[in-house]
Amino acid sequence: MEEQTQTQHQHHRKRKQTSFGDSKIVAPLVLVQHSCSSLLFFFSIFITTTTTTNAQQQAFDYGDALSKSLLYFEAQRSGRIPYNQRVSWRHHSALTDGLEQGVDLVGGYYDAGDHVKFGLPMAFTVTMLSWSAIEYWQHISDADQLQHTLEAIKWGTDYFIKAHTSPNVLWAEVGDGDTDHYCWQRPEDMTTSRQAFKIDEENPGSDLAAETAAAMAAASIVFKKTNPHYSHLLLHHAQQLFEFGDKYRGKYDESVGVVKSYYASVSGYKDELLWAAMWLYKATDTPMYFHYFISKAHSFGGTGWSISEFSWDVKYAGLQILASKFLNQEKHKKHSDILEQYRSKAEYYLCSCLNKHNNDSNVQRTPGGLLYVRQWNNMQYVSTASFLLSVYSDFLQSTNQKLNCQGGTVVDHEEILSFAKSQVDYILGSNPMNMSYLVGFGPRYPKRVHHRGASIVSYKENKGFIGCTQGYDNWYNRQEPNPNVLVGALVGGPDWQDNFEDQRNNFMQTEACTYNTAPLVGVFAKLLHIENQKLLQDCNSHLVASF
C-alpha cells in the first residue's frame, strides 16, 4: 500500500463493549425448461436499466465483472509469467528473488501499485479467494470462471510453499517498501532492493504464520477434489505453520521492522491464530483445532471484540461468522454457549453494516449509500463487508433463521443480501459519480490508476530500460490515461462525500490492492447466479403463458 505510515492506523481498529416459494412442475414444462436454458446466455448479455420512483437502478453484468476481477490477479503476478497469461502487457519480473539469501522466492503477488511482496496481505488475499471458491464453487463454475479462480489461488499458494523453507521459517517479505517508493518503474525493469525478510523461532510472527496457514488450509479444501496431492501438501504446510505461530508467539512487525510503515499488525496475532484454527478444522475435521478456537474464544478476543470492519489485519468478524455456522451442526451442540457468543459478535458486525444499531456503533455511509470506514483505500472494507453479508444471508436462508439486531429489530436474509448488492452496484457504477470503481468495467472507470506497471508503456511494446527517476519524470505526472488498463482492479474509491479525483498521485483513492478485489469474486458469482435464475423464471413464465 503506497506510502502508508503507521499514523494511518491510529483510528483504533477494535471497538470493545463494556460487556461483552416452490414452483409446481407440470409435464409440458420439461420441454420448456430446455428452451429457456438455451436462451439464458442470449438474455444475460443485455444490461437493462429500469427507473423507479426514487432512483435509477441498474442491472449490471455481474458475469463480466467476475471475469474481469480474475484478470486483475494476472496483472499482479511476480516471477515468470506463464504461457497462458491473458494480461499481455505484463512480462517476467523479479526472477532472482531470494537469490542473495540462498532460497527460491520467485513468484507470488505484488500487493498493489508497488513491487514489494508483503506476506500478510498476500495471504489474506488467497484466503478470501479460497473462501469465495468454497462458498460459491458451483456459481463460479457455471460462469466458466472456475479454472481462472483456481489459477489465481494456486499462484499464491505455490509461492507460500516456497516461502515456508522449514517448519519454523517463513519468508515474510521480498523487497523494501522505502527504496521501492523512491522508484517509478515497470516490474520488468526493477532495480530496487529485493532483500528478503523472514520470521523464525528467534524472530516470531504469529499473525503472519497463522494467516498463511489459514490461506493454505482454505486452499487445501478448494483443491481437495481437483488436485488431491496438492491439497495434501498445502494442508501439511498449513499445520506446520499453525504450530510454529502458536508455539513461538509474537507480532511479525516487531520481527520484520521494515513492514511497520506499510502493513503493521495493529490487531495483534490472536485473531489470526483463531482464524487459522478455524480453517484447519474446516479442512481436517480434527477436534484439536475446534477445541483451540472454543477454549481460547474469550482469552483471544473471539467472543470479546465487537468489530465493525474485516480486513487483512483484523479477522475477528470473519471468524465469528464462520463460528456461527457451526451452531447448526448436531456434533457441536455441547459447545453452543461459546458458539452463540461468537454469533453475537458476528451479528454485531452485520448490524453495524446494516445501520441497525441504536447508537454510534453503525458504520458510517456516504450520502450515496456507500459504507465508509476510513479515508485510505476504503473500498477494501466495502468488498469484505459485501462478502460477509452475502455468506451470512445464505446461512440464514438455508437454516430458515433471521438476524436479530438491537431494539428487537429483525432482518431477513433478503434484506441482508439486498444491502450487499447495493454496495456492489455502487462499486460498479450506481453512484453519484456514475463511475465504476472496478477498473475496465462499464463505460466510465478510473483511467489514471496509481500503479507503476499500468502507468508506463508496456515492456512488450518498448523493451528500452526505464529507470527510477525516468519513470517519475516521464510517466508519473502525465495527465494522459494509463497506457495499460489494470482490468479488474478495485481502487480505493471515493471520499466520505462520494467525491473521487482520478489522478495518479491521489493514491488514497486511485491505488488498488489484491485484497480489495478478492472478496468480490464470490459475491459477483452469487449475484450472477441470482440474475440468471430470474431470467430463467421470467423465460419460463413467458413460455408457459404462450402455450
Coordinates of C-alpha atoms in Angstrom, one line a residue:
M1 CA 0.0 0.0 0.0
E2 CA 1.5 3.2 -1.2
E3 CA 3.5 5.2 1.4
Q4 CA 1.2 4.2 4.2
T5 CA 2.5 5.2 7.6
Q6 CA 1.5 3.8 11.0
T7 CA -0.4 7.0 11.6
Q8 CA -2.9 5.9 9.1
H9 CA -3.8 3.1 11.6
Q10 CA -4.3 5.4 14.5
H11 CA -8.1 5.1 14.3
H12 CA -8.1 2.1 16.6
R13 CA -9.3 -1.0 14.8
K14 CA -11.1 -2.5 17.7
R15 CA -14.3 -1.4 19.4
K16 CA -14.7 -3.2 22.7
Q17 CA -18.1 -3.2 24.5
T18 CA -18.2 -3.0 28.3
S19 CA -20.0 -6.3 28.3
F20 CA -19.1 -8.3 26.3
G21 CA -41.7 -20.4 -3.0
D22 CA -42.0 -23.8 -4.5
S23 CA -42.8 -23.9 -8.2
K24 CA -45.1 -26.7 -9.4
I25 CA -43.6 -28.6 -12.3
V26 CA -46.0 -30.0 -14.8
A27 CA -45.2 -32.2 -17.7
P28 CA -45.1 -29.6 -20.6
L29 CA -42.5 -27.6 -18.6
V30 CA -39.8 -30.2 -19.1
L31 CA -39.6 -29.2 -22.8
V32 CA -39.9 -25.5 -22.0
Q33 CA -37.1 -25.7 -19.5
H34 CA -34.5 -26.5 -22.2
S35 CA -35.7 -23.7 -24.4
C36 CA -35.2 -21.2 -21.6
S37 CA -31.7 -22.6 -20.7
S38 CA -30.6 -22.1 -24.3
L39 CA -31.9 -18.6 -24.3
L40 CA -30.4 -17.7 -21.0
F41 CA -27.0 -16.6 -22.3
F42 CA -28.7 -14.5 -25.0
F43 CA -30.7 -12.6 -22.5
S44 CA -27.9 -12.2 -20.0
I45 CA -25.7 -10.2 -22.3
F46 CA -28.0 -7.2 -22.1
I47 CA -27.6 -4.6 -19.4
T48 CA -31.0 -3.2 -18.7
T49 CA -31.9 0.0 -16.9
T50 CA -35.2 0.5 -15.1
T51 CA -36.4 3.6 -13.4
T52 CA -38.2 3.5 -10.0
T53 CA -39.9 6.4 -8.3
N54 CA -36.9 7.0 -6.0
A55 CA -33.8 6.3 -8.0
Q56 CA -32.4 4.7 -11.1
Q57 CA -31.5 1.1 -10.5
Q58 CA -29.2 -0.7 -13.0
A59 CA -29.0 -4.4 -13.6
F60 CA -25.2 -4.9 -14.0
D61 CA -23.5 -7.6 -16.0
Y62 CA -22.1 -9.5 -13.0
G63 CA -20.6 -12.1 -15.3
D64 CA -18.4 -9.5 -16.9
A65 CA -17.4 -8.1 -13.5
L66 CA -16.5 -11.6 -12.3
S67 CA -14.3 -12.5 -15.3
K68 CA -12.6 -9.1 -15.2
S69 CA -11.9 -9.3 -11.4
L70 CA -9.9 -12.5 -12.0
L71 CA -7.9 -10.8 -14.7
Y72 CA -6.5 -8.4 -12.1
F73 CA -4.6 -11.1 -10.3
E74 CA -2.7 -11.9 -13.5
A75 CA -1.6 -8.3 -13.7
Q76 CA -0.2 -8.5 -10.2
R77 CA 1.9 -11.6 -10.8
S78 CA 5.5 -11.6 -9.8
G79 CA 8.0 -14.0 -11.3
R80 CA 8.0 -16.0 -14.6
I81 CA 4.8 -15.2 -16.5
P82 CA 3.2 -18.5 -17.8
Y83 CA 2.4 -19.2 -21.5
N84 CA -1.4 -18.8 -20.9
Q85 CA -1.1 -15.3 -19.4
R86 CA -4.1 -13.2 -20.6
V87 CA -2.8 -9.8 -19.4
S88 CA -0.5 -9.3 -22.3
W89 CA 1.2 -6.1 -21.2
R90 CA 3.0 -7.9 -18.3
H91 CA 6.2 -9.9 -18.6
H92 CA 8.7 -11.7 -16.4
S93 CA 9.9 -9.8 -13.3
A94 CA 11.9 -10.4 -10.1
L95 CA 13.4 -13.6 -11.3
T96 CA 16.2 -13.5 -8.7
D97 CA 14.1 -13.0 -5.6
G98 CA 15.7 -14.9 -2.7
L99 CA 19.0 -15.5 -4.5
E100 CA 21.0 -13.5 -2.0
Q101 CA 19.6 -15.5 0.8
G102 CA 20.1 -18.8 -1.0
V103 CA 16.4 -19.5 -1.3
D104 CA 14.0 -19.5 -4.3
L105 CA 11.4 -16.8 -3.6
V106 CA 10.3 -16.2 -7.2
G107 CA 6.6 -15.8 -7.7
G108 CA 3.7 -14.6 -5.7
Y109 CA 1.9 -11.3 -6.0
Y110 CA 2.7 -7.6 -5.8
D111 CA 0.2 -6.3 -3.3
A112 CA -0.8 -3.1 -5.0
G113 CA 0.8 -0.4 -7.3
D114 CA 4.3 -1.1 -6.0
H115 CA 6.6 -4.1 -6.3
V116 CA 7.0 -5.4 -2.7
K117 CA 5.8 -8.8 -1.9
F118 CA 4.2 -8.4 1.5
G119 CA 3.3 -11.7 3.1
L120 CA 0.3 -10.8 5.3
P121 CA -1.9 -9.1 2.7
M122 CA -0.9 -11.7 0.1
A123 CA -2.0 -14.5 2.4
F124 CA -5.3 -12.8 3.3
T125 CA -5.9 -12.3 -0.5
V126 CA -5.5 -16.1 -1.0
T127 CA -7.7 -16.9 2.0
M128 CA -10.5 -14.7 0.6
L129 CA -10.2 -16.1 -2.9
S130 CA -10.3 -19.6 -1.5
W131 CA -13.3 -18.8 0.7
S132 CA -15.1 -17.4 -2.4
A133 CA -14.4 -20.7 -4.2
I134 CA -15.6 -22.8 -1.3
E135 CA -18.9 -20.9 -0.8
Y136 CA -19.7 -20.3 -4.5
W137 CA -17.9 -23.1 -6.3
Q138 CA -20.9 -24.0 -8.4
H139 CA -21.8 -20.4 -9.3
I140 CA -18.2 -19.7 -10.3
S141 CA -18.2 -22.9 -12.4
D142 CA -21.5 -22.1 -14.1
A143 CA -19.9 -18.8 -15.1
D144 CA -17.0 -20.7 -16.6
Q145 CA -14.5 -19.0 -14.3
L146 CA -13.5 -21.8 -12.1
Q147 CA -10.2 -22.6 -13.8
H148 CA -9.2 -18.9 -13.6
T149 CA -10.1 -18.8 -9.9
L150 CA -8.1 -22.0 -9.2
E151 CA -5.1 -20.5 -11.0
A152 CA -5.3 -17.2 -9.0
I153 CA -5.3 -19.2 -5.8
K154 CA -2.5 -21.5 -6.8
W155 CA -0.3 -18.6 -7.9
G156 CA -0.3 -17.5 -4.3
T157 CA -0.1 -20.9 -2.6
D158 CA 2.8 -22.1 -4.9
Y159 CA 4.7 -19.1 -3.5
F160 CA 3.8 -19.8 0.1
I161 CA 5.2 -23.4 -0.3
K162 CA 8.5 -21.9 -1.5
A163 CA 8.5 -19.2 1.3
H164 CA 8.0 -21.9 4.0
T165 CA 11.5 -23.3 3.8
S166 CA 11.4 -25.3 7.1
P167 CA 8.8 -25.9 9.8
N168 CA 9.7 -22.8 11.8
V169 CA 10.9 -20.5 9.0
L170 CA 8.6 -18.4 6.8
W171 CA 9.8 -15.6 4.4
A172 CA 7.7 -12.6 5.2
E173 CA 8.6 -10.0 2.6
V174 CA 10.6 -9.6 -0.5
G175 CA 11.7 -6.0 -1.5
D176 CA 11.9 -2.9 0.7
G177 CA 9.0 -0.5 0.8
D178 CA 11.1 2.6 1.4
T179 CA 13.5 2.1 -1.5
D180 CA 10.7 0.8 -3.7
H181 CA 8.8 4.1 -3.2
Y182 CA 11.6 6.2 -4.5
C183 CA 11.2 4.5 -7.8
W184 CA 8.6 4.6 -10.5
Q185 CA 9.4 1.6 -12.7
R186 CA 7.8 -1.3 -14.5
P187 CA 8.3 -4.5 -12.6
E188 CA 10.2 -5.8 -15.6
D189 CA 12.9 -3.1 -15.2
M190 CA 13.1 -3.3 -11.4
T191 CA 16.4 -2.0 -9.9
T192 CA 15.3 -1.6 -6.3
S193 CA 16.4 -3.8 -3.4
R194 CA 15.0 -7.3 -3.4
Q195 CA 16.2 -8.0 0.2
A196 CA 14.1 -10.8 1.8
F197 CA 13.0 -10.9 5.4
K198 CA 11.9 -13.9 7.4
I199 CA 10.3 -14.9 10.7
D200 CA 11.7 -17.8 12.7
E201 CA 12.0 -19.1 16.3
E202 CA 14.1 -16.1 17.4
N203 CA 12.0 -13.6 15.3
P204 CA 8.4 -14.8 15.6
G205 CA 5.5 -13.6 13.6
S206 CA 2.4 -15.5 14.8
D207 CA 0.0 -13.3 12.8
L208 CA 1.8 -13.9 9.5
A209 CA 2.4 -17.6 10.1
A210 CA -1.3 -18.1 11.1
E211 CA -2.7 -16.1 8.2
T212 CA -0.5 -18.1 5.8
A213 CA -1.7 -21.3 7.5
A214 CA -5.3 -20.1 7.0
A215 CA -4.7 -19.4 3.4
M216 CA -3.2 -22.8 2.8
A217 CA -5.8 -24.7 4.8
A218 CA -8.6 -22.9 2.9
A219 CA -6.9 -23.6 -0.4
S220 CA -6.5 -27.3 0.5
I221 CA -10.3 -27.5 0.7
V222 CA -10.5 -25.9 -2.7
F223 CA -8.1 -28.4 -4.3
K224 CA -9.3 -31.5 -2.5
K225 CA -11.3 -32.9 -5.4
T226 CA -9.4 -31.5 -8.4
N227 CA -5.8 -32.0 -7.2
P228 CA -5.8 -34.2 -4.0
H229 CA -2.0 -34.5 -3.9
Y230 CA -1.5 -30.7 -3.9
S231 CA -4.3 -30.3 -1.4
H232 CA -2.5 -32.7 1.0
L233 CA 0.8 -30.7 0.5
L234 CA -1.0 -27.4 1.3
L235 CA -2.5 -29.0 4.5
H236 CA 0.9 -30.2 5.6
H237 CA 2.4 -26.7 5.3
A238 CA -0.7 -25.2 7.0
Q239 CA -0.5 -27.5 10.0
Q240 CA 3.3 -26.8 10.4
L241 CA 2.8 -23.0 10.1
F242 CA 0.0 -23.0 12.7
E243 CA 2.1 -25.0 15.1
F244 CA 5.0 -22.6 14.5
G245 CA 2.9 -19.5 15.0
D246 CA 1.2 -20.8 18.1
K247 CA 4.4 -22.1 19.8
Y248 CA 6.6 -19.1 19.1
R249 CA 4.3 -16.1 19.7
G250 CA 4.9 -12.6 18.7
K251 CA 3.9 -9.9 16.2
Y252 CA 5.5 -10.1 12.9
D253 CA 6.0 -6.4 12.5
E254 CA 8.2 -6.4 15.6
S255 CA 10.5 -9.1 14.0
V256 CA 10.3 -7.5 10.5
G257 CA 10.5 -3.9 11.3
V258 CA 10.5 -2.7 7.7
V259 CA 6.9 -3.7 7.4
K260 CA 5.6 -1.3 10.1
S261 CA 5.1 1.7 7.8
Y262 CA 3.1 -0.4 5.4
Y263 CA 1.3 -3.4 6.9
A264 CA 1.6 -3.0 10.7
S265 CA -0.3 -5.7 12.6
V266 CA -2.4 -3.4 14.8
S267 CA -4.9 -6.1 15.8
G268 CA -2.1 -8.4 17.1
Y269 CA -1.9 -12.1 16.3
K270 CA -4.7 -13.6 18.4
D271 CA -7.3 -13.1 15.7
E272 CA -5.1 -14.8 13.1
L273 CA -4.4 -17.8 15.4
L274 CA -8.2 -18.3 16.0
W275 CA -8.8 -17.8 12.2
A276 CA -6.2 -20.4 11.3
A277 CA -7.5 -22.9 13.8
M278 CA -11.0 -22.4 12.3
W279 CA -9.8 -23.0 8.7
L280 CA -7.7 -26.0 9.8
Y281 CA -10.8 -27.5 11.5
K282 CA -12.8 -27.0 8.3
A283 CA -10.0 -28.6 6.3
T284 CA -9.3 -31.6 8.5
D285 CA -12.3 -32.1 10.8
T286 CA -9.7 -32.7 13.6
P287 CA -11.2 -31.9 17.1
M288 CA -8.0 -30.4 18.3
Y289 CA -8.5 -27.3 16.1
F290 CA -12.1 -27.0 17.1
H291 CA -11.1 -27.2 20.7
Y292 CA -8.5 -24.5 20.1
F293 CA -10.9 -21.8 19.0
I294 CA -13.5 -22.8 21.6
S295 CA -11.1 -22.9 24.6
K296 CA -9.4 -19.7 23.5
A297 CA -12.5 -17.9 22.4
H298 CA -12.5 -15.5 25.3
S299 CA -8.8 -15.1 26.1
F300 CA -8.0 -14.4 22.4
G301 CA -10.9 -12.0 21.9
G302 CA -13.0 -14.1 19.6
T303 CA -16.0 -13.7 21.8
G304 CA -14.9 -10.4 23.3
W305 CA -14.2 -7.9 20.5
S306 CA -17.1 -6.3 18.7
I307 CA -15.7 -5.2 15.4
S308 CA -17.1 -3.1 12.6
E309 CA -14.5 -4.0 9.9
F310 CA -13.0 -7.0 8.4
S311 CA -9.6 -6.7 6.7
W312 CA -6.1 -8.0 6.1
D313 CA -5.3 -7.0 9.6
V314 CA -8.5 -7.7 11.6
K315 CA -10.0 -11.2 11.2
Y316 CA -12.5 -11.2 14.1
A317 CA -15.7 -10.6 12.0
G318 CA -14.8 -13.3 9.6
L319 CA -14.0 -16.0 12.2
Q320 CA -17.1 -15.0 14.2
I321 CA -19.3 -15.6 11.1
L322 CA -17.6 -18.9 10.4
A323 CA -18.1 -20.0 14.0
S324 CA -21.8 -19.1 13.8
K325 CA -22.3 -21.6 11.0
F326 CA -21.2 -24.4 13.3
L327 CA -24.2 -23.8 15.5
N328 CA -26.4 -25.7 13.1
Q329 CA -24.4 -28.9 13.4
E330 CA -25.5 -31.5 15.9
K331 CA -22.0 -32.6 16.9
H332 CA -21.3 -29.0 18.2
K333 CA -24.3 -28.7 20.4
K334 CA -22.3 -29.1 23.7
H335 CA -20.3 -26.0 22.8
S336 CA -23.4 -24.0 21.7
D337 CA -22.9 -21.5 24.5
I338 CA -19.4 -20.4 23.2
L339 CA -20.6 -20.6 19.6
E340 CA -23.6 -18.4 20.5
Q341 CA -21.2 -15.8 21.9
Y342 CA -19.3 -15.9 18.6
R343 CA -22.5 -15.5 16.8
S344 CA -23.5 -12.5 18.9
K345 CA -20.3 -10.7 17.9
A346 CA -20.8 -11.7 14.2
E347 CA -24.3 -10.2 14.3
Y348 CA -22.9 -7.0 15.9
Y349 CA -20.7 -6.6 12.8
L350 CA -23.6 -7.3 10.4
C351 CA -26.0 -5.0 12.2
S352 CA -23.3 -2.3 12.2
C353 CA -23.0 -2.6 8.4
L354 CA -26.8 -2.6 8.1
N355 CA -27.1 0.5 10.3
K356 CA -29.4 -1.3 12.7
H357 CA -27.7 -0.3 16.0
N358 CA -29.4 2.3 18.2
N359 CA -26.1 4.1 18.9
D360 CA -22.9 5.3 17.2
S361 CA -21.8 1.7 16.5
N362 CA -23.1 1.8 13.0
V363 CA -20.6 2.0 10.1
Q364 CA -20.8 5.4 8.5
R365 CA -22.2 5.8 5.0
T366 CA -21.6 8.4 2.3
P367 CA -24.6 10.4 1.0
G368 CA -24.7 7.9 -1.9
G369 CA -25.0 5.0 0.5
L370 CA -21.5 3.5 0.5
L371 CA -20.1 2.1 3.7
Y372 CA -17.3 4.4 4.8
V373 CA -14.7 3.1 7.3
R374 CA -11.7 5.4 6.6
Q375 CA -10.1 7.7 4.1
W376 CA -7.4 5.4 2.9
N377 CA -8.5 2.6 0.5
N378 CA -12.0 2.5 1.9
M379 CA -13.2 0.0 -0.8
Q380 CA -11.4 -2.8 0.9
Y381 CA -13.9 -2.7 3.7
V382 CA -16.8 -2.5 1.3
S383 CA -15.8 -5.6 -0.6
T384 CA -15.2 -7.6 2.6
A385 CA -18.5 -6.5 4.1
S386 CA -20.3 -7.4 0.9
F387 CA -18.8 -10.9 1.1
L388 CA -19.6 -11.5 4.7
L389 CA -23.2 -10.2 4.3
S390 CA -23.7 -12.5 1.3
V391 CA -22.3 -15.5 3.2
Y392 CA -24.5 -14.8 6.2
S393 CA -27.6 -14.2 4.1
D394 CA -27.1 -17.7 2.6
F395 CA -26.6 -19.2 6.1
L396 CA -29.9 -17.6 7.4
Q397 CA -31.8 -18.7 4.3
S398 CA -30.6 -22.3 4.5
T399 CA -31.4 -22.6 8.2
N400 CA -34.6 -20.6 8.0
Q401 CA -33.4 -18.0 10.5
K402 CA -33.3 -14.2 10.8
L403 CA -30.7 -11.7 12.0
N404 CA -31.6 -10.0 15.4
C405 CA -30.2 -6.5 15.9
Q406 CA -30.6 -4.1 18.8
G407 CA -34.0 -3.0 20.0
G408 CA -35.8 -6.0 18.7
T409 CA -35.0 -5.2 15.0
V410 CA -35.3 -8.4 12.9
V411 CA -33.7 -8.6 9.5
D412 CA -34.3 -11.4 7.0
H413 CA -31.8 -12.9 4.6
E414 CA -33.3 -11.0 1.6
E415 CA -32.7 -7.6 3.2
I416 CA -29.1 -8.5 4.0
L417 CA -28.4 -9.7 0.5
S418 CA -30.1 -6.6 -0.9
F419 CA -27.8 -4.4 1.0
A420 CA -24.7 -6.4 -0.1
K421 CA -25.9 -6.0 -3.7
S422 CA -26.4 -2.2 -3.2
Q423 CA -22.7 -2.0 -2.2
V424 CA -21.6 -4.0 -5.2
D425 CA -23.8 -1.9 -7.5
Y426 CA -22.3 1.2 -6.1
I427 CA -18.8 -0.2 -7.0
L428 CA -20.0 -1.0 -10.5
G429 CA -21.4 2.5 -11.3
S430 CA -24.6 3.1 -9.4
N431 CA -23.2 6.1 -7.5
P432 CA -23.2 9.9 -7.6
M433 CA -20.1 10.0 -9.9
N434 CA -21.7 7.4 -12.3
M435 CA -18.3 5.8 -12.3
S436 CA -17.3 2.1 -11.9
Y437 CA -14.6 1.7 -9.3
L438 CA -13.8 -1.7 -10.8
V439 CA -11.3 -0.7 -13.5
G440 CA -12.2 -1.8 -17.0
F441 CA -15.9 -2.4 -16.2
G442 CA -18.6 -0.2 -17.8
P443 CA -18.3 2.9 -19.8
R444 CA -16.6 5.1 -17.2
Y445 CA -13.9 4.0 -14.7
P446 CA -10.6 5.4 -13.3
K447 CA -8.1 5.9 -16.1
R448 CA -5.1 7.0 -14.0
V449 CA -4.8 4.2 -11.5
H450 CA -1.8 4.6 -9.1
H451 CA 0.1 1.6 -10.5
R452 CA 3.7 1.5 -11.8
G453 CA 3.3 -1.1 -14.4
A454 CA -0.1 0.1 -15.8
S455 CA 1.1 3.7 -16.0
I456 CA 4.2 3.1 -18.1
V457 CA 4.3 1.8 -21.7
S458 CA 4.3 -2.0 -21.8
Y459 CA 7.6 -3.8 -21.8
K460 CA 6.2 -5.8 -24.7
E461 CA 6.0 -2.6 -26.8
N462 CA 9.1 -0.9 -25.6
K463 CA 11.9 -3.0 -24.2
G464 CA 14.1 0.0 -23.6
F465 CA 15.1 0.3 -19.9
I466 CA 13.2 2.9 -17.9
G467 CA 15.0 4.0 -14.7
C468 CA 13.7 5.1 -11.3
T469 CA 13.6 8.8 -11.8
Q470 CA 12.9 8.5 -15.5
G471 CA 9.6 6.8 -14.6
Y472 CA 8.7 9.7 -12.3
D473 CA 9.8 12.4 -14.9
N474 CA 8.2 10.9 -18.0
W475 CA 5.2 8.9 -16.7
Y476 CA 4.1 9.6 -13.2
N477 CA 2.9 13.2 -13.7
R478 CA 1.4 12.7 -17.2
Q479 CA -2.2 13.8 -17.4
E480 CA -3.0 11.2 -20.1
P481 CA -4.7 8.0 -19.1
N482 CA -2.5 5.0 -18.2
P483 CA -1.3 3.2 -21.4
N484 CA -2.3 -0.2 -19.8
V485 CA -5.7 -0.8 -18.3
L486 CA -5.5 -2.6 -15.0
V487 CA -8.7 -4.6 -15.6
G488 CA -10.5 -5.9 -12.5
A489 CA -8.7 -3.7 -10.0
L490 CA -10.9 -2.2 -7.3
V491 CA -9.4 1.2 -6.5
G492 CA -9.5 2.9 -3.1
G493 CA -12.7 4.7 -4.1
P494 CA -14.4 7.9 -3.2
D495 CA -14.3 10.1 -0.1
W496 CA -16.9 10.4 2.5
Q497 CA -18.9 12.8 0.3
D498 CA -18.8 10.4 -2.8
N499 CA -16.2 12.6 -4.5
F500 CA -13.4 10.9 -6.5
E501 CA -10.4 12.5 -8.2
D502 CA -8.9 10.3 -10.9
Q503 CA -5.3 11.3 -10.5
R504 CA -2.2 9.1 -10.4
N505 CA -0.8 10.9 -7.4
N506 CA -4.1 10.6 -5.4
F507 CA -3.0 7.2 -4.1
M508 CA -5.5 7.1 -1.3
Q509 CA -8.3 6.9 -3.9
T510 CA -6.7 5.5 -7.1
E511 CA -4.4 2.7 -5.8
A512 CA -5.9 -0.8 -6.0
C513 CA -4.9 -3.8 -3.8
T514 CA -5.3 -7.6 -4.3
Y515 CA -7.3 -7.9 -1.1
N516 CA -9.8 -5.3 -2.4
T517 CA -10.8 -7.5 -5.4
A518 CA -10.5 -11.0 -3.8
P519 CA -13.8 -11.0 -1.8
L520 CA -15.7 -9.7 -4.8
V521 CA -15.1 -12.9 -6.8
G522 CA -17.6 -14.8 -4.7
V523 CA -20.1 -12.0 -4.5
F524 CA -20.1 -11.4 -8.3
A525 CA -20.7 -15.1 -8.8
K526 CA -23.6 -15.1 -6.3
L527 CA -25.3 -12.1 -7.9
L528 CA -24.8 -13.5 -11.4
H529 CA -26.5 -16.7 -10.3
I530 CA -29.4 -14.8 -8.9
E531 CA -29.8 -12.7 -12.1
N532 CA -29.7 -15.9 -14.2
Q533 CA -32.3 -17.5 -12.0
K534 CA -34.6 -14.5 -12.5
L535 CA -34.1 -14.6 -16.3
L536 CA -34.9 -18.4 -16.3
Q537 CA -38.0 -17.8 -14.2
D538 CA -39.1 -15.0 -16.5
C539 CA -38.4 -17.0 -19.5
N540 CA -40.4 -20.0 -18.1
S541 CA -43.3 -17.8 -17.2
H542 CA -43.4 -16.2 -20.7
L543 CA -43.2 -19.6 -22.5
V544 CA -45.8 -21.2 -20.3
A545 CA -48.1 -18.2 -20.9
S546 CA -47.7 -18.7 -24.7
F547 CA -49.0 -22.3 -24.6

